[in-house]
PDB file of C-alpha atoms in Angstrom:
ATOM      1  CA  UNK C1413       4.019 -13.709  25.789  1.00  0.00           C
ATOM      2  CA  UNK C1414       5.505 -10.667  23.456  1.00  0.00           C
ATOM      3  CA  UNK C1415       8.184 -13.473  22.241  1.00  0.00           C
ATOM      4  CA  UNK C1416       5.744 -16.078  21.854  1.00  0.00           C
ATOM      5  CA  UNK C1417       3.726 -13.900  19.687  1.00  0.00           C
ATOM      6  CA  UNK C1418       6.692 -12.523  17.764  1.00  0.00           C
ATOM      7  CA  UNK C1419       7.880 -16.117  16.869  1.00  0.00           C
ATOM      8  CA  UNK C1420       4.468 -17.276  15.788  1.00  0.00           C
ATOM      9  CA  UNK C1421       4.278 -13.922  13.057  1.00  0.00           C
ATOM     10  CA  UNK C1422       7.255 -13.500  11.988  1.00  0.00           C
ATOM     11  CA  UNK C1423       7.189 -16.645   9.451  1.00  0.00           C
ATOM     12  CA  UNK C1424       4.316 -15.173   8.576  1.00  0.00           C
ATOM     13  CA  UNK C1425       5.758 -11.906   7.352  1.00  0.00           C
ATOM     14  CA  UNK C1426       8.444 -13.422   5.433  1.00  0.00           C
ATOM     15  CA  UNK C1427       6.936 -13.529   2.107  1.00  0.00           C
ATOM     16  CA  UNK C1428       6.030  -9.599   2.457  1.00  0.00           C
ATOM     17  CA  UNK C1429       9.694  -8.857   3.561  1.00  0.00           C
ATOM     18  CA  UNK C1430      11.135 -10.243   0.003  1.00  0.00           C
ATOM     19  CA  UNK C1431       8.486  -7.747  -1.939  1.00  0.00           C
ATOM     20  CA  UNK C1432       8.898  -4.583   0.722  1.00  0.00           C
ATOM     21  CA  UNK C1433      12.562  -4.780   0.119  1.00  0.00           C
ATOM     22  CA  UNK C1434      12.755  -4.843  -3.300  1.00  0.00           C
ATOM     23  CA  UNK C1435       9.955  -2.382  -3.676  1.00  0.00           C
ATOM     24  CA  UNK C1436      11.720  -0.058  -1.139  1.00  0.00           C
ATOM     25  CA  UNK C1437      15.016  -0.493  -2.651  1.00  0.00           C
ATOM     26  CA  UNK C1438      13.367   0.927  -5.911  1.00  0.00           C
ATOM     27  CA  UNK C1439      11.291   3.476  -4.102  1.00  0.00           C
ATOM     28  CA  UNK C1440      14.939   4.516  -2.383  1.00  0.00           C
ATOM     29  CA  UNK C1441      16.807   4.976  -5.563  1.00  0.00           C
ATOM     30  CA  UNK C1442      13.735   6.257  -7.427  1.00  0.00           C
ATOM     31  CA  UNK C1443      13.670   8.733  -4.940  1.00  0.00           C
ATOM     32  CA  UNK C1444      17.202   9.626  -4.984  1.00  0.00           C
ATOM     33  CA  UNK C1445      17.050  10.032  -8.814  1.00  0.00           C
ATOM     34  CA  UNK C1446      14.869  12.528  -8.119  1.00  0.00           C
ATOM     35  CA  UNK C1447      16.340  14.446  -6.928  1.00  0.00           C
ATOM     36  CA  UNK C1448      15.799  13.590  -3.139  1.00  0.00           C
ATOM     37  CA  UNK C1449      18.217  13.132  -0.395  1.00  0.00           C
ATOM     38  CA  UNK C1450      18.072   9.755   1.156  1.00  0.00           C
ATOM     39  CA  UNK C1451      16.224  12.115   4.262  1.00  0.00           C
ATOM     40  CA  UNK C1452      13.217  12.169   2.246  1.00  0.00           C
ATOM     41  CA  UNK C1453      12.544   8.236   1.572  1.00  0.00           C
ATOM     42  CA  UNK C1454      13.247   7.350   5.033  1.00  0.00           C
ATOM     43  CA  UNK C1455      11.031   9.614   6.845  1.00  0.00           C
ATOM     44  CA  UNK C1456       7.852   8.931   4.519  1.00  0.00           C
ATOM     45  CA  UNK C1457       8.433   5.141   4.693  1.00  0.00           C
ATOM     46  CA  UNK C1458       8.182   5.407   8.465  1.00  0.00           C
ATOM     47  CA  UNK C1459       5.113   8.238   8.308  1.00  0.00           C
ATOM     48  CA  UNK C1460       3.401   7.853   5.437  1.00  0.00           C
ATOM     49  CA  UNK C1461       3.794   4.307   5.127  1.00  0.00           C
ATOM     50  CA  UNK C1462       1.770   3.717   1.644  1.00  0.00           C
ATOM     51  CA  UNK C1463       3.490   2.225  -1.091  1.00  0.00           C
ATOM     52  CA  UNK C1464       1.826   3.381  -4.297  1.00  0.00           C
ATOM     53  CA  UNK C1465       0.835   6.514  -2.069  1.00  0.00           C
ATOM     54  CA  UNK C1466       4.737   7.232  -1.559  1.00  0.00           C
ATOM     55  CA  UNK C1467       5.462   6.558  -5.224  1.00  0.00           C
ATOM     56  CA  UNK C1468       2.624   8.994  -6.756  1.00  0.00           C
ATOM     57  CA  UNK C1469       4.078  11.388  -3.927  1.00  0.00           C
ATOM     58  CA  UNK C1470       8.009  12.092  -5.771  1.00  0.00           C
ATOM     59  CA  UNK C1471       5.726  13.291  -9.009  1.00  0.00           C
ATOM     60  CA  UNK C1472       3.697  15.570  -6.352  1.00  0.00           C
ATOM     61  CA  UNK C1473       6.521  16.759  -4.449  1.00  0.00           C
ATOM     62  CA  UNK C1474       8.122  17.987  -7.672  1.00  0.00           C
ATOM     63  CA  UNK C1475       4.629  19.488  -9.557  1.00  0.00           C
ATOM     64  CA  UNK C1476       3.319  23.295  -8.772  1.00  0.00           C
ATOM     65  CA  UNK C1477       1.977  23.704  -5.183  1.00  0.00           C
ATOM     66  CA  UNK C1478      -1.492  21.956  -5.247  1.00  0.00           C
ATOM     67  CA  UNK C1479      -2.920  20.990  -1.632  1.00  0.00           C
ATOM     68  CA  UNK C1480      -6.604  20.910  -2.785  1.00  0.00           C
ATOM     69  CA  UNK C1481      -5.634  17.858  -5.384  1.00  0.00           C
ATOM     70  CA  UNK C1482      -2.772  16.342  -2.986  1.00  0.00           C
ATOM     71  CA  UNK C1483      -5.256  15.762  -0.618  1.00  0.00           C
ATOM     72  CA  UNK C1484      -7.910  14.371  -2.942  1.00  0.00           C
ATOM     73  CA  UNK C1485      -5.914  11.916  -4.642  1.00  0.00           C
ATOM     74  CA  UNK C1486      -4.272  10.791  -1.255  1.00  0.00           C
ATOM     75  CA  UNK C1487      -7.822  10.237  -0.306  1.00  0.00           C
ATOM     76  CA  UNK C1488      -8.764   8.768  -3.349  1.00  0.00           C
ATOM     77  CA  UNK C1489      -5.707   6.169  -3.566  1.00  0.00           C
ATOM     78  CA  UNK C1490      -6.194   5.047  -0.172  1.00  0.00           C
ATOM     79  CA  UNK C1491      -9.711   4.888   0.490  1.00  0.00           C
ATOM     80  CA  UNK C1492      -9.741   1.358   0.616  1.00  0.00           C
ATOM     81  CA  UNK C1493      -8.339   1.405   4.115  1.00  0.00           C
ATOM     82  CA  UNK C1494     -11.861   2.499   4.943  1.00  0.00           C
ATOM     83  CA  UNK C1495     -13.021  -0.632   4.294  1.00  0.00           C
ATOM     84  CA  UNK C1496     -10.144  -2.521   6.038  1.00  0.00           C
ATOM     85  CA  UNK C1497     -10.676  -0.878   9.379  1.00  0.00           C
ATOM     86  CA  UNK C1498     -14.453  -1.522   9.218  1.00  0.00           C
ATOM     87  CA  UNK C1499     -13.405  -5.220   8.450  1.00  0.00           C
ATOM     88  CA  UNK C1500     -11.130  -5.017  11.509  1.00  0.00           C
ATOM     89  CA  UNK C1501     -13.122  -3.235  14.042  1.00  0.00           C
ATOM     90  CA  UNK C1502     -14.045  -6.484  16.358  1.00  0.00           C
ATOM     91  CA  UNK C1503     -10.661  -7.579  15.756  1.00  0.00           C
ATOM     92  CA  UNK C1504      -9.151  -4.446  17.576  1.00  0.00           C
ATOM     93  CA  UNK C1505     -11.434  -4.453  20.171  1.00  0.00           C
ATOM     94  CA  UNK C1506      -9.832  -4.643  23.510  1.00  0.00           C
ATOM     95  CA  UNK C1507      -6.161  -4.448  22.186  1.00  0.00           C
ATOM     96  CA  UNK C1508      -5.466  -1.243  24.519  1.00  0.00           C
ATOM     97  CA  UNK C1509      -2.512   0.976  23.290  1.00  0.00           C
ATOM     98  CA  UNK C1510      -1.739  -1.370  20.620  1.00  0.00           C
ATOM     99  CA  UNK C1511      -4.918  -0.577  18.505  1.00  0.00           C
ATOM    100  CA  UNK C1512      -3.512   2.987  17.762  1.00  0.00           C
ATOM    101  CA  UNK C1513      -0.388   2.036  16.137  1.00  0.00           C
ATOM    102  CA  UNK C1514      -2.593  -1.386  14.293  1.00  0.00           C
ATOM    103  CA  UNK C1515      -4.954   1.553  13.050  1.00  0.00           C
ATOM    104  CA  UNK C1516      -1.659   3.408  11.502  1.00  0.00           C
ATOM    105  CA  UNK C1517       0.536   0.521  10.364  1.00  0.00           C
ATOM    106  CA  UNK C1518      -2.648  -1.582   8.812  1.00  0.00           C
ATOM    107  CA  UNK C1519      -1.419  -1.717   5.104  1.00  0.00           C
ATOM    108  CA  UNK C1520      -2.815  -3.603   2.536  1.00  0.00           C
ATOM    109  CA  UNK C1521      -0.155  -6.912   3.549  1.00  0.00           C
ATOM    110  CA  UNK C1522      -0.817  -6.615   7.070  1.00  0.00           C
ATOM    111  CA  UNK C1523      -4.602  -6.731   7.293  1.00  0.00           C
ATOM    112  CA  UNK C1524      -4.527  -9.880   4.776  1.00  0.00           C
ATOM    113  CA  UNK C1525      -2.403 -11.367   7.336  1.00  0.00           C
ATOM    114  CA  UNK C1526      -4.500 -10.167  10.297  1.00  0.00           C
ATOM    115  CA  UNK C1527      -7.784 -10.718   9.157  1.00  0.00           C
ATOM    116  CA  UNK C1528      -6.929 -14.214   7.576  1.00  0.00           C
ATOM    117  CA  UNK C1529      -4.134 -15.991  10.035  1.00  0.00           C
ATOM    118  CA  UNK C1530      -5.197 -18.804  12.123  1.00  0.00           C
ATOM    119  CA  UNK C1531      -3.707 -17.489  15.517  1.00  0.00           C
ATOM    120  CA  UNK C1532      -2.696 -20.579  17.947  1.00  0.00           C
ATOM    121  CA  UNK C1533      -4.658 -20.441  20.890  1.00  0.00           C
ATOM    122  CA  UNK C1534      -1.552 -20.098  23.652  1.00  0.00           C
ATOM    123  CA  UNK C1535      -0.542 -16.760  21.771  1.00  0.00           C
ATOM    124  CA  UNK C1536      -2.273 -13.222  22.684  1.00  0.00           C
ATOM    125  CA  UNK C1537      -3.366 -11.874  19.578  1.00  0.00           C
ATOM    126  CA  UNK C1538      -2.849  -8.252  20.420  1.00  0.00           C
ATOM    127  CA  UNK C1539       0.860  -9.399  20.030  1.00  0.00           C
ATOM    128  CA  UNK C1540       0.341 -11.479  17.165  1.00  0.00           C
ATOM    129  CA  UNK C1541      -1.083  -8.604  14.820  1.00  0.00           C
ATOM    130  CA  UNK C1542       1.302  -5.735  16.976  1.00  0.00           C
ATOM    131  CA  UNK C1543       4.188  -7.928  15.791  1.00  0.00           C
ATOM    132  CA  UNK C1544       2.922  -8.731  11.847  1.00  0.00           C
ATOM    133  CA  UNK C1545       2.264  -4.971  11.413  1.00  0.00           C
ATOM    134  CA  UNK C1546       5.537  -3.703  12.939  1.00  0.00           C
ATOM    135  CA  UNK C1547       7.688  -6.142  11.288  1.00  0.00           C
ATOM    136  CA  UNK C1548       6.187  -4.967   7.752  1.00  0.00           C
ATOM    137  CA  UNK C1549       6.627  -1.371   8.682  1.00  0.00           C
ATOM    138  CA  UNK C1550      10.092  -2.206   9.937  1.00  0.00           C
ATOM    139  CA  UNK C1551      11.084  -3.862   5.999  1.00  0.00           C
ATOM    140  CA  UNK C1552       9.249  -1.282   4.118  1.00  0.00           C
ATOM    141  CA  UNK C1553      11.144   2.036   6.572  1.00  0.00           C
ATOM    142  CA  UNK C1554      14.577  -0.352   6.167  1.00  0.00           C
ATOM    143  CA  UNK C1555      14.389  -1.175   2.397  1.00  0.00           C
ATOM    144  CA  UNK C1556      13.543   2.171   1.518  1.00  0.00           C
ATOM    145  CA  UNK C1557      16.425   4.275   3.592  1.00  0.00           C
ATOM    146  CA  UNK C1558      18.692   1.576   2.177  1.00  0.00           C
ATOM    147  CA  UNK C1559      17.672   2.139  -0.933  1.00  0.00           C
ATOM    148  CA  UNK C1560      18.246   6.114  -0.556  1.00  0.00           C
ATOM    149  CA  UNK C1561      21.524   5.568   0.897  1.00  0.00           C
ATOM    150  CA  UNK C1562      22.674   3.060  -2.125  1.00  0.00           C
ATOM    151  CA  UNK C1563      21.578   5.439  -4.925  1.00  0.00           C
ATOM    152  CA  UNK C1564      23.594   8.251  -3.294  1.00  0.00           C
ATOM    153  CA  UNK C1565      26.414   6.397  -3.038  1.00  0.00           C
ATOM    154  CA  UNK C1566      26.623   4.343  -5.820  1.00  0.00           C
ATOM    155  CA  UNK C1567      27.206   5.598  -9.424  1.00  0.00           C
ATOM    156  CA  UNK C1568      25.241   3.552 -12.049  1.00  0.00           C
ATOM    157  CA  UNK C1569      22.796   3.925 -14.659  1.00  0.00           C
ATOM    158  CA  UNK C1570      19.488   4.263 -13.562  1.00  0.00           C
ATOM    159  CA  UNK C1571      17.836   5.622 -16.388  1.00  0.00           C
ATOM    160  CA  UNK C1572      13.994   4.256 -16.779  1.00  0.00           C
ATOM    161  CA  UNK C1573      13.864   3.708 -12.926  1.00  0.00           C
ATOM    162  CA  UNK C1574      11.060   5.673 -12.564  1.00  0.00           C
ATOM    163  CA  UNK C1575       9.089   3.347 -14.871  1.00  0.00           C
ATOM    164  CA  UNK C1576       9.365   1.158 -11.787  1.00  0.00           C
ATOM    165  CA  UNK C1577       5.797   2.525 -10.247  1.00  0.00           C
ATOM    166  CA  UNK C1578       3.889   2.090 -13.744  1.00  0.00           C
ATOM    167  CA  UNK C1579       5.335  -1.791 -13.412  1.00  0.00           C
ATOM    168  CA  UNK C1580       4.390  -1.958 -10.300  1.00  0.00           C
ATOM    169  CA  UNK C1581       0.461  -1.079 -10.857  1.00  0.00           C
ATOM    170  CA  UNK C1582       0.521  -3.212 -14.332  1.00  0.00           C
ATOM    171  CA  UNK C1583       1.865  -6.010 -12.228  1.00  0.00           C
ATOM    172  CA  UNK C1584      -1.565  -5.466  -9.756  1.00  0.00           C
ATOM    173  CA  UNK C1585      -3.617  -5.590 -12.348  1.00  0.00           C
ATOM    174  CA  UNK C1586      -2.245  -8.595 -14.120  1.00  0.00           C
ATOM    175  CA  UNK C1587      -2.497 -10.107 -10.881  1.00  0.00           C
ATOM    176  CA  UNK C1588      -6.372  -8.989 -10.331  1.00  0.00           C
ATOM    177  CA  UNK C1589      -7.364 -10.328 -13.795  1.00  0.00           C
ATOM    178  CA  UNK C1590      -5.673 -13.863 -13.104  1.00  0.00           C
ATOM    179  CA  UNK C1591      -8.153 -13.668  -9.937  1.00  0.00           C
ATOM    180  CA  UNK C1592     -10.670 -12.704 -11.296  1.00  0.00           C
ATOM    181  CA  UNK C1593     -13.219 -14.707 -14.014  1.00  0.00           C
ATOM    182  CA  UNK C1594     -15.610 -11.628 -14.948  1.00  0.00           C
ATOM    183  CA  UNK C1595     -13.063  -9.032 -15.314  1.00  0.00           C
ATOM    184  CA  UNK C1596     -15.944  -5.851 -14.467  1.00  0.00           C
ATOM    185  CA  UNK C1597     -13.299  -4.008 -12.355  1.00  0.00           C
ATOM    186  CA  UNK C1598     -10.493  -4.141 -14.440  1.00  0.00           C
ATOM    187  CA  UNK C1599     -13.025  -3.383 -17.541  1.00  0.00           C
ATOM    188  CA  UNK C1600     -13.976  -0.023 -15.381  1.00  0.00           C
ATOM    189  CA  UNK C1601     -10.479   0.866 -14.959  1.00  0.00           C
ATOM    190  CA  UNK C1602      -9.042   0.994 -17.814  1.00  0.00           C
ATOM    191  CA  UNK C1603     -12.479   2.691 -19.757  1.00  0.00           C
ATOM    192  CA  UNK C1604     -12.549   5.942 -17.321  1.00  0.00           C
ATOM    193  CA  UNK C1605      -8.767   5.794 -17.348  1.00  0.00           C
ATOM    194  CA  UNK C1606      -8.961   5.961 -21.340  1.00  0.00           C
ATOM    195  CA  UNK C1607     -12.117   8.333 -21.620  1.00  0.00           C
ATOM    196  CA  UNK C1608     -10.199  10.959 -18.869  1.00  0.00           C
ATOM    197  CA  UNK C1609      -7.331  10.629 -20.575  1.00  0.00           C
ATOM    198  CA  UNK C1610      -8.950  12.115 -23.850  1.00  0.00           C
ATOM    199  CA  UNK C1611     -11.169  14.755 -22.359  1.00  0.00           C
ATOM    200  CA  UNK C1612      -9.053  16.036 -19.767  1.00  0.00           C
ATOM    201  CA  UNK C1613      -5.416  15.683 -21.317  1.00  0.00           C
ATOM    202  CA  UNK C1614      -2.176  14.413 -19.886  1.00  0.00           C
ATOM    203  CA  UNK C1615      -1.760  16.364 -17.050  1.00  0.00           C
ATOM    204  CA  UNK C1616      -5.396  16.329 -15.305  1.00  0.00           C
ATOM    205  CA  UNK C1617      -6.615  13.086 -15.589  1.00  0.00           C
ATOM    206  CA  UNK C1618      -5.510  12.050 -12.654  1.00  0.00           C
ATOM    207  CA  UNK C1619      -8.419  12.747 -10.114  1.00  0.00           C
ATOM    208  CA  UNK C1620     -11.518  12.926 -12.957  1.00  0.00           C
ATOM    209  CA  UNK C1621     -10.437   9.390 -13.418  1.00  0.00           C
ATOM    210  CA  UNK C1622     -10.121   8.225  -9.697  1.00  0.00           C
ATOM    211  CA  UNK C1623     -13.471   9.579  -9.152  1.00  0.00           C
ATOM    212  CA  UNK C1624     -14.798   8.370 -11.993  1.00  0.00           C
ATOM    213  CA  UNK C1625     -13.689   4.430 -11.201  1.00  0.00           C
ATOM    214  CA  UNK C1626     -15.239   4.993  -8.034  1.00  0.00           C
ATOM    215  CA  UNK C1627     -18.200   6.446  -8.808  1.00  0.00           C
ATOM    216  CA  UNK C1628     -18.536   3.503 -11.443  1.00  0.00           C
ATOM    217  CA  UNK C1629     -17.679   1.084  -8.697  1.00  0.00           C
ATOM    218  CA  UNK C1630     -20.133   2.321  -6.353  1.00  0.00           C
ATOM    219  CA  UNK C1631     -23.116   2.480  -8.857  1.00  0.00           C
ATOM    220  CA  UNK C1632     -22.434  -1.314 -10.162  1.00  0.00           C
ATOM    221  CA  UNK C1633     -21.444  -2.843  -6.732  1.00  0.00           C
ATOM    222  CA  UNK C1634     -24.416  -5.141  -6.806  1.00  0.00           C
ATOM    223  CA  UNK C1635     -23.335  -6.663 -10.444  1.00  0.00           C
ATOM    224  CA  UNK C1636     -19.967  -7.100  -9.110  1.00  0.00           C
ATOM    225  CA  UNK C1637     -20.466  -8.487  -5.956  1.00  0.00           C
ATOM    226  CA  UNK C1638     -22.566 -10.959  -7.315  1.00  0.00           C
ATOM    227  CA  UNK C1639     -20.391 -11.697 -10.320  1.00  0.00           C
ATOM    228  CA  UNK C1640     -17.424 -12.588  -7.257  1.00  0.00           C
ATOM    229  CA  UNK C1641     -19.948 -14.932  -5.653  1.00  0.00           C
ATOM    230  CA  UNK C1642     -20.500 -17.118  -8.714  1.00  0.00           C
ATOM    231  CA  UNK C1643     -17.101 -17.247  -9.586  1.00  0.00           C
TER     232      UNK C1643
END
């Protein structure tokens, strides 16, 4: 049964295996020129396990001491897992110890593949989403302690590697406008982004902005919702 189900989501998985290891590799090295032992990369990967949450974390690990606004922007970047695990709460139902570590390991690739597979009908889907989520875990934790271990041991130039995590959020927004016709969220985004960034300098934008987006998102949810229908 486990095998059954671990052949059936593996192929699934593959595409999200070629973009955890590169991104991991980066988010090794990135961490490494930072300062970071390769320690550090491979025990968040395997906790924290939140890309663009493990990314903003090297800049927060090196500010001032600042718990309060850690823990607001954590909650801020990943809220939308809120809305996953409300999405998946029939799905879970049932799954026994298995639902604990699906609740941890549900990241943003894993519940598309989750929520959207077609699951043959002669394999327990417990297993099925057990094996999708653990095998994306597995290629994020591997990709980035490789990736710690490589820029420790390797001497090259790595200078504008830590432009790597503003390419990475340009290249989900590019990706978001292509899906999008009405581009309201994107149009949100980058306004309270820009307005933040002018009233509340460089350095404490950050959350006003966050808040701001959702705030904005949550007051025009009707428009948008509706705009994603007709499209």
């Amino acid at each position: 049964m486990r095998q059954k189900a671990l052949t059936s989501a593996f192929p699934h998985t593959i595409p999200i295996f070629a973009g955890f290891w590169f991104l991991g590799l980066a988010y090794g090295i990135y961490m490494n020129v930072s300062g970071f032992s390769f320690v550090y990369p491979m025990i968040m990967s395997l906790i924290i396990f939140g890309g663009s949450l493990e990314f903003v974390a090297v800049s927060m690990l090196l500010a001032p001491f600042a718990p309060v606004q850690t823990l607001i922007m954590t909650l801020i970047i990943q809220a939308r897992h809120l809305f996953y695990g409300i999405a998946m709460l029939d799905k879970f139902k049932g799954m026994g110890w298995k639902k604990y570590y699906l609740i941890f390991g549900m990241c943003d690739e894993s519940f598309s593949i989750n929520y959207s597979a077609t699951i043959p009908e002669d394999v327990d889907k417990g297993w099925f989403m057990f094996w999708v989520t653990l095998l994306n875990h597995f290629y994020w934790f591997s990709g980035a302690t490789i990736g710690g271990i490589v820029g420790s041991i390797l001497n090259f130039n790595t200078k504008g590697l830590d432009f790597v995590m503003t390419a990475m959020f340009v290249v989900i927004l590019l990706e978001q406008l292509l899906k999008e016709t009405k581009h309201y969220t994107a149009i949100i985004g980058i306004l309270c982004t820009t307005i933040c960034r002018l009233i509340f300098g460089a350095d404490n934008f950050m959350i006003p902005t966050m808040i701001a987006i959702v705030g904005c998102l949550t007051l025009f949810r009707t428009p948008i919702e509706k705009a994603g229908i007709s499209s």
